[in-house]
Amino acid sequence: MTSRRSGRRPGDPDTKGAILDSARELFARDGFDKTSVRAIAADAGVDAALVHHYFGTKHKLFLDAVAIPIDPTVILGQLNSVDVHDLGAHLLRTVLGIWDGELQSAGVALLKTNLAAPDSAMIRSFIAEIILTNIATRIDDDTDVRTSLLASQMLGVLVTRYVIRLEPIASMSVDDVVAKVGPTLQRYLTGEL
Amino acid sequence: MTSRRSGRRPGDPDTKGAILDSARELFARDGFDKTSVRAIAADAGVDAALVHHYFGTKHKLFLDAVAIPIDPTVILGQLNSVDVHDLGAHLLRTVLGIWDGELQSAGVALLKTNLAAPDSAMIRSFIAEIILTNIATRIDDDTDVRTSLLASQMLGVLVTRYVIRLEPIASMSVDDVVAKVGPTLQRYLTGEL
C-alpha cells in the first residue's frame, strides 16, 4: 500500500490519527451520508480496507471522529421494543440516565465544542443522520417535522440541565423531568401538532 | 476621584473598558443579583457614580457587559398586556421575530460563546435573573419549575433553528413553529405538569 499524501503505512502510529483527521474534515464538510469511506481513505492517503480494519463501519468511524464514547444506535435499538406511544418518556429516561452518569463530563464537553464550532455541519449531521433517522423509522407521518421538534426539546433539556445548569431543572430527579417533559416529546412524536 | 488600581479618571478612554471587564468578571463569578455596582466600581478602581454615569442601571451595565444589543425586559414588558393563557405563543413569536431579523448573527455568536464558556454562570444568571424572573411574575404556582421548563424548550428552539440549523425546524415559518411549539410553552407556563 502506498500513501499518496505522506507515505503512511498500516503500522504507522500516525495513520489512525490521519484517518480521523480526514474523517472529521469530510464529515464536517459534506455530512455523514455524502461522505464515503473511500473518500476519507483517499484524503488520508491510505487504502479503504485499512480504514475498515481500524474503525469497522463508516458509522463507527464517525463516532470515533466526533469522540462519542457510546454508540447511540445501540441505545436507540434497545428502545425498539417500546410501544411508540411510550417512546417519548422512554427515550428521555434513557438519555438522562446516560447523561446523569459517568459520561456526563464527556457529553458536556462534546456538546459545548460542537455548539460553538464555526460550522455546525458535524453536530447537525450527527443528530439528523444518526439519531433522528433511527427514531423516524418508528413514526408514520411528518417524520422530519416531528423528529426536529423532538430534537429541539431534547437538546434544550441537555443544554439547560447539563451545560447552563439552570435550576431547578438541573437538580430535578430523572423521574420528575420525565414526568414533565415526556408528554412534550410524545406529542412531537405521535400527537396532534 | 482617585483610582485604586491604575489611576483611571472619568475622561480616560480605558475607563469604560475597565468597568466592563470588572462587570463581566464579577457577574460571571457571583451572578447578577449578588453583584453590586459598588463592587464593580471598586474592582475597576472608579467611583460608583461614574459607573452609573456611563451605563445607567446595573441592569443596563449587565446587558452591555454581555454585549446584548437589545433590552429583553423592554420586550418582555410589551407582553404584560397579553393574557397569561396566550403567553407561550406570544413569547415565542416575539423571540423568533427578533432572532429571524437582523440581530440573528449577533444572537448566534452570543449564544455560542456563552454556551461554550468554561463557566456557565453568566448565561445562567442572565436567563434566571433577568429573563425568567420577569416571566415568573405572570404565573402563580411552581414558578421556578415552570420557567426552567420554558427555558429548556425556548433554548432548544434557538439552538436547533439558529445554531445547529437542523431542518426542517430551521426553515419553518414563524407561524408554523409557534403553532407546534407554542402549546408546549403554554403547558409549561400554566398547564398540568
Coordinates of C-alpha atoms in Angstrom, one line a residue:
Chain A
M1 CA 0.0 0.0 0.0
T2 CA 1.4 3.4 -0.9
S3 CA 0.2 6.6 0.6
R4 CA -0.4 9.5 -1.7
R5 CA 0.0 12.1 0.9
S6 CA 2.8 11.2 3.2
G7 CA 3.9 7.7 2.7
R8 CA 1.7 6.4 5.5
R9 CA 1.8 2.6 6.2
P10 CA -0.6 0.4 8.1
G11 CA 1.9 0.1 11.0
D12 CA 2.5 3.8 11.3
P13 CA 1.2 5.1 14.6
D14 CA 0.1 8.3 12.9
T15 CA -2.1 6.5 10.4
K16 CA -5.1 6.2 12.7
G17 CA -4.8 9.9 13.6
A18 CA -4.6 10.8 9.9
I19 CA -7.7 8.8 9.1
L20 CA -9.6 10.5 12.0
D21 CA -8.4 14.0 10.8
S22 CA -9.6 13.3 7.3
A23 CA -12.9 11.8 8.6
R24 CA -13.6 14.9 10.7
E25 CA -12.8 17.2 7.8
L26 CA -15.0 15.4 5.3
F27 CA -17.9 14.6 7.6
A28 CA -18.0 18.2 8.7
R29 CA -17.9 19.4 5.1
D30 CA -20.2 17.0 3.4
G31 CA -22.2 15.4 6.2
F32 CA -22.4 11.7 7.2
D33 CA -24.5 10.4 4.3
K34 CA -22.5 12.0 1.5
T35 CA -19.1 11.1 2.8
S36 CA -17.7 7.7 1.8
V37 CA -15.1 5.6 3.5
R38 CA -13.3 5.6 0.1
A39 CA -13.1 9.4 0.1
I40 CA -11.8 9.5 3.7
A41 CA -9.2 6.9 2.9
A42 CA -8.1 8.8 -0.2
D43 CA -7.9 12.0 1.7
A44 CA -5.8 10.3 4.4
G45 CA -3.6 8.6 1.8
V46 CA -4.5 5.0 2.8
D47 CA -6.4 2.2 1.4
A48 CA -10.2 2.0 2.3
A49 CA -9.6 -1.6 3.6
L50 CA -7.3 -0.2 6.3
V51 CA -10.0 2.3 7.4
H52 CA -12.4 -0.6 7.8
H53 CA -9.7 -2.6 9.6
Y54 CA -9.1 0.2 12.1
F55 CA -12.6 1.5 12.6
G56 CA -15.1 -1.0 11.4
T57 CA -18.1 0.6 9.7
K58 CA -18.4 4.2 8.5
H59 CA -20.8 4.7 11.3
K60 CA -18.3 3.7 13.9
L61 CA -15.6 5.8 12.3
F62 CA -18.0 8.8 12.6
L63 CA -18.5 8.1 16.3
D64 CA -14.7 7.9 16.8
A65 CA -14.2 11.1 14.8
V66 CA -16.6 13.0 17.0
A67 CA -15.2 11.2 20.1
I68 CA -18.6 9.9 21.2
P69 CA -17.8 7.1 23.7
I70 CA -21.0 5.2 23.2
D71 CA -22.9 4.1 20.1
P72 CA -26.3 5.9 20.2
T73 CA -27.8 3.5 17.6
V74 CA -27.2 0.6 20.1
I75 CA -29.1 2.6 22.8
L76 CA -31.8 3.5 20.3
G77 CA -32.0 -0.1 19.3
Q78 CA -32.9 -1.1 22.8
L79 CA -36.0 1.2 22.5
N80 CA -37.3 -0.7 19.5
S81 CA -39.4 -2.9 21.8
V82 CA -41.0 0.1 23.4
D83 CA -44.5 1.0 22.2
V84 CA -44.3 4.1 20.1
H85 CA -46.9 5.8 22.3
D86 CA -44.5 5.5 25.3
L87 CA -41.4 6.3 23.3
G88 CA -41.1 10.0 24.4
A89 CA -40.8 9.1 28.1
H90 CA -38.5 6.1 27.5
L91 CA -36.2 8.0 25.2
L92 CA -35.9 10.8 27.7
R93 CA -35.3 8.5 30.6
T94 CA -32.6 6.6 28.6
V95 CA -30.8 9.8 27.6
L96 CA -30.9 11.3 31.1
G97 CA -29.7 8.0 32.5
I98 CA -26.6 8.3 30.3
W99 CA -26.0 12.0 30.9
D100 CA -26.5 11.7 34.7
G101 CA -23.8 9.1 34.8
E102 CA -20.1 9.0 34.3
L103 CA -20.3 10.1 30.7
Q104 CA -21.7 13.5 31.7
S105 CA -18.4 15.5 31.6
A106 CA -17.6 14.0 28.2
G107 CA -21.1 14.7 27.0
V108 CA -20.9 18.3 28.2
A109 CA -17.5 18.9 26.6
L110 CA -18.7 17.4 23.3
L111 CA -21.9 19.4 23.3
K112 CA -20.1 22.7 24.1
T113 CA -17.4 22.1 21.5
N114 CA -19.9 21.2 18.8
L115 CA -22.3 24.0 19.5
A116 CA -19.5 26.6 19.5
A117 CA -17.9 25.2 16.3
P118 CA -17.8 27.8 13.5
D119 CA -19.5 25.2 11.2
S120 CA -22.4 23.3 12.7
A121 CA -22.3 20.6 10.0
M122 CA -20.8 17.9 12.3
I123 CA -23.4 18.1 15.0
R124 CA -26.2 18.6 12.5
S125 CA -25.2 15.6 10.6
F126 CA -24.9 13.5 13.8
I127 CA -28.3 14.5 15.0
A128 CA -30.1 14.3 11.7
E129 CA -28.4 11.3 10.1
I130 CA -27.6 9.1 13.0
I131 CA -30.1 9.9 15.8
L132 CA -33.2 11.2 14.1
T133 CA -33.3 8.8 11.1
N134 CA -33.3 6.0 13.7
I135 CA -36.3 7.5 15.6
A136 CA -38.0 8.4 12.3
T137 CA -38.5 4.7 11.5
R138 CA -40.9 4.4 14.4
I139 CA -43.3 7.2 13.3
D140 CA -45.7 7.3 10.4
D141 CA -46.3 10.9 9.4
D142 CA -44.4 14.2 9.2
T143 CA -41.3 12.4 10.3
D144 CA -38.9 15.2 9.6
V145 CA -41.0 17.8 11.4
R146 CA -41.7 15.6 14.3
T147 CA -38.1 14.5 14.8
S148 CA -36.7 18.0 14.5
L149 CA -39.2 19.2 17.2
L150 CA -38.2 16.3 19.4
A151 CA -34.5 17.3 18.9
S152 CA -35.3 20.9 19.9
Q153 CA -36.8 19.8 23.3
M154 CA -34.2 17.1 23.9
L155 CA -31.3 19.4 23.2
G156 CA -33.0 22.1 25.2
V157 CA -33.1 19.8 28.2
L158 CA -29.4 18.8 27.8
V159 CA -28.3 22.4 27.4
T160 CA -30.3 23.7 30.4
R161 CA -29.7 20.8 32.7
Y162 CA -26.1 20.0 32.0
V163 CA -24.4 22.9 30.2
I164 CA -26.1 26.0 31.7
R165 CA -27.2 24.1 34.9
L166 CA -30.3 26.2 35.3
E167 CA -32.2 25.4 38.5
P168 CA -34.4 23.7 39.3
I169 CA -34.2 21.6 36.1
A170 CA -30.5 20.9 36.7
S171 CA -31.3 19.2 40.0
M172 CA -34.6 17.6 39.3
S173 CA -34.8 13.8 39.5
V174 CA -34.9 11.9 36.3
D175 CA -38.5 10.8 37.2
D176 CA -39.5 14.4 37.6
V177 CA -38.0 15.6 34.3
V178 CA -39.6 12.6 32.5
A179 CA -43.0 13.4 34.1
K180 CA -42.9 17.0 33.0
V181 CA -41.0 16.9 29.6
G182 CA -42.0 13.3 28.5
P183 CA -45.5 14.5 27.3
T184 CA -43.9 17.2 25.2
L185 CA -41.7 14.7 23.4
Q186 CA -44.6 12.3 23.0
R187 CA -46.8 15.0 21.4
Y188 CA -44.0 15.8 19.0
L189 CA -43.6 12.1 18.1
T190 CA -47.2 11.0 17.8
G191 CA -49.6 13.7 19.0
E192 CA -51.6 16.5 17.4
L193 CA -49.3 19.2 16.0
Chain B
M1 CA -11.7 60.9 42.0
T2 CA -8.7 58.6 42.5
S3 CA -8.4 55.1 41.1
R4 CA -7.1 52.5 43.4
R5 CA -6.0 50.2 40.6
S6 CA -4.5 52.2 37.9
G7 CA -5.2 55.9 38.3
R8 CA -8.2 55.8 36.0
R9 CA -10.1 59.0 35.5
P10 CA -13.5 59.8 34.2
G11 CA -12.1 61.1 30.9
D12 CA -9.8 58.1 30.4
P13 CA -10.9 56.1 27.3
D14 CA -9.9 52.9 29.0
T15 CA -12.2 53.5 31.9
K16 CA -15.4 52.2 30.3
G17 CA -13.5 49.1 29.2
A18 CA -12.1 48.6 32.7
I19 CA -15.7 48.8 34.1
L20 CA -17.0 46.3 31.6
D21 CA -14.1 44.0 32.3
S22 CA -14.8 44.1 36.1
A23 CA -18.5 43.7 35.4
R24 CA -18.0 40.6 33.3
E25 CA -15.7 39.1 35.9
L26 CA -18.0 39.8 38.9
F27 CA -21.3 39.0 37.2
A28 CA -19.8 35.7 36.0
R29 CA -18.4 34.9 39.5
D30 CA -21.3 35.9 41.6
G31 CA -24.4 36.2 39.3
F32 CA -26.5 39.3 38.6
D33 CA -28.3 39.6 41.9
K34 CA -25.3 39.3 44.2
T35 CA -23.1 41.7 42.3
S36 CA -23.4 45.3 43.2
V37 CA -22.4 48.4 41.1
R38 CA -20.3 49.4 44.1
A39 CA -18.3 46.2 43.9
I40 CA -17.8 46.6 40.2
A41 CA -16.7 50.1 40.6
A42 CA -14.3 49.2 43.4
D43 CA -12.9 46.4 41.2
A44 CA -12.4 48.8 38.3
G45 CA -10.9 51.4 40.6
V46 CA -13.5 54.1 39.9
D47 CA -16.4 55.7 41.8
A48 CA -19.8 54.0 41.6
A49 CA -21.3 57.3 40.4
L50 CA -19.1 57.1 37.3
V51 CA -20.4 53.6 36.5
H52 CA -24.0 54.9 36.7
H53 CA -23.0 57.9 34.6
Y54 CA -21.6 55.6 31.8
F55 CA -24.0 52.7 31.9
G56 CA -27.2 53.8 33.8
T57 CA -28.6 51.0 35.9
K58 CA -26.9 47.7 36.9
H59 CA -29.3 46.0 34.6
K60 CA -28.1 48.0 31.6
L61 CA -24.5 47.5 32.6
F62 CA -25.1 43.8 32.6
L63 CA -26.6 43.9 29.1
D64 CA -23.5 45.9 27.9
A65 CA -21.2 43.5 29.6
V66 CA -22.6 40.5 27.8
A67 CA -23.0 42.6 24.6
I68 CA -26.7 42.1 24.2
P69 CA -27.9 44.7 21.8
I70 CA -31.5 44.9 23.0
D71 CA -33.0 45.1 26.4
P72 CA -35.0 41.9 26.9
T73 CA -37.0 43.4 29.8
V74 CA -38.4 46.0 27.4
I75 CA -39.5 43.2 25.1
L76 CA -41.0 41.2 28.0
G77 CA -42.7 44.4 29.2
Q78 CA -44.6 44.6 25.9
L79 CA -46.0 41.2 26.7
N80 CA -47.5 42.3 30.0
S81 CA -50.8 43.1 28.3
V82 CA -51.0 39.6 26.8
D83 CA -53.3 37.2 28.7
V84 CA -51.2 34.7 30.6
H85 CA -53.0 31.8 28.8
D86 CA -51.7 33.1 25.4
L87 CA -48.3 34.0 26.8
G88 CA -46.5 30.9 25.4
A89 CA -47.3 31.6 21.8
H90 CA -46.8 35.4 22.1
L91 CA -43.5 34.9 23.8
L92 CA -42.2 32.5 21.2
R93 CA -43.5 34.7 18.3
T94 CA -41.7 37.7 19.8
V95 CA -38.4 35.9 20.3
L96 CA -38.5 34.3 16.8
G97 CA -39.3 37.7 15.4
I98 CA -36.1 39.1 16.9
W99 CA -33.9 36.1 16.0
D100 CA -35.2 35.9 12.5
G101 CA -34.2 39.6 12.0
E102 CA -31.0 41.5 11.7
L103 CA -29.9 40.6 15.2
Q104 CA -29.7 36.9 14.3
S105 CA -25.9 36.7 13.7
A106 CA -25.2 38.7 17.0
G107 CA -27.6 36.3 18.8
V108 CA -26.0 33.2 17.4
A109 CA -22.5 34.5 18.3
L110 CA -23.6 35.4 21.8
L111 CA -25.3 32.0 22.3
K112 CA -22.4 30.0 21.0
T113 CA -19.9 32.0 23.1
N114 CA -21.9 31.7 26.3
L115 CA -22.7 28.0 25.8
A116 CA -19.1 27.2 25.3
A117 CA -17.8 29.3 28.1
P118 CA -15.9 27.2 30.8
D119 CA -18.1 28.8 33.4
S120 CA -21.8 29.0 32.6
A121 CA -22.6 31.5 35.4
M122 CA -23.0 34.4 33.0
I123 CA -25.7 32.9 30.8
R124 CA -27.3 31.2 33.7
S125 CA -27.5 34.5 35.6
F126 CA -28.9 36.2 32.5
I127 CA -31.6 33.6 31.9
A128 CA -32.6 33.1 35.5
E129 CA -32.3 36.6 37.0
I130 CA -33.3 38.8 34.0
I131 CA -35.5 36.8 31.7
L132 CA -37.2 34.2 33.9
T133 CA -37.8 36.4 37.0
N134 CA -39.7 38.7 34.7
I135 CA -41.9 35.9 33.3
A136 CA -42.3 34.4 36.8
T137 CA -44.3 37.5 37.8
R138 CA -47.1 36.3 35.5
I139 CA -47.6 32.8 36.8
D140 CA -49.0 31.7 40.1
D141 CA -47.6 28.3 41.1
D142 CA -44.3 26.3 40.7
T143 CA -42.8 29.4 39.1
D144 CA -39.2 28.1 39.2
V145 CA -40.1 24.7 37.8
R146 CA -42.3 26.2 35.1
T147 CA -39.9 28.9 34.0
S148 CA -36.9 26.5 33.8
L149 CA -39.0 24.1 31.7
L150 CA -39.9 27.1 29.5
A151 CA -36.2 28.0 29.2
S152 CA -35.4 24.4 28.1
Q153 CA -37.8 24.5 25.2
M154 CA -37.1 28.0 24.2
L155 CA -33.3 27.5 24.2
G156 CA -33.8 24.2 22.4
V157 CA -35.6 26.1 19.6
L158 CA -32.9 28.7 19.4
V159 CA -30.1 26.1 19.3
T160 CA -31.8 23.8 16.7
R161 CA -33.1 26.6 14.5
Y162 CA -30.3 29.1 14.6
V163 CA -27.1 27.4 15.8
I164 CA -27.3 23.8 14.5
R165 CA -29.7 24.8 11.7
L166 CA -31.5 21.4 11.8
E167 CA -34.1 21.0 9.1
P168 CA -37.0 21.5 8.8
I169 CA -37.2 23.5 12.1
A170 CA -34.5 25.9 10.7
S171 CA -36.7 26.8 7.7
M172 CA -40.2 26.6 9.2
S173 CA -42.2 29.9 9.2
V174 CA -42.6 31.6 12.5
D175 CA -46.3 30.8 12.3
D176 CA -45.5 27.1 11.9
V177 CA -43.0 27.0 14.8
V178 CA -45.5 28.9 17.0
A179 CA -48.3 26.5 16.1
K180 CA -46.2 23.5 17.0
V181 CA -44.1 24.6 19.9
G182 CA -46.4 27.3 21.4
P183 CA -48.6 24.7 23.2
T184 CA -45.5 23.2 24.8
L185 CA -44.5 26.6 26.3
Q186 CA -48.1 27.2 27.3
R187 CA -48.3 23.9 29.1
Y188 CA -45.1 24.7 31.0
L189 CA -46.4 28.1 32.0
T190 CA -49.9 27.4 33.0
G191 CA -50.9 23.8 32.2
E192 CA -50.9 20.5 34.0
L193 CA -47.4 19.3 34.7

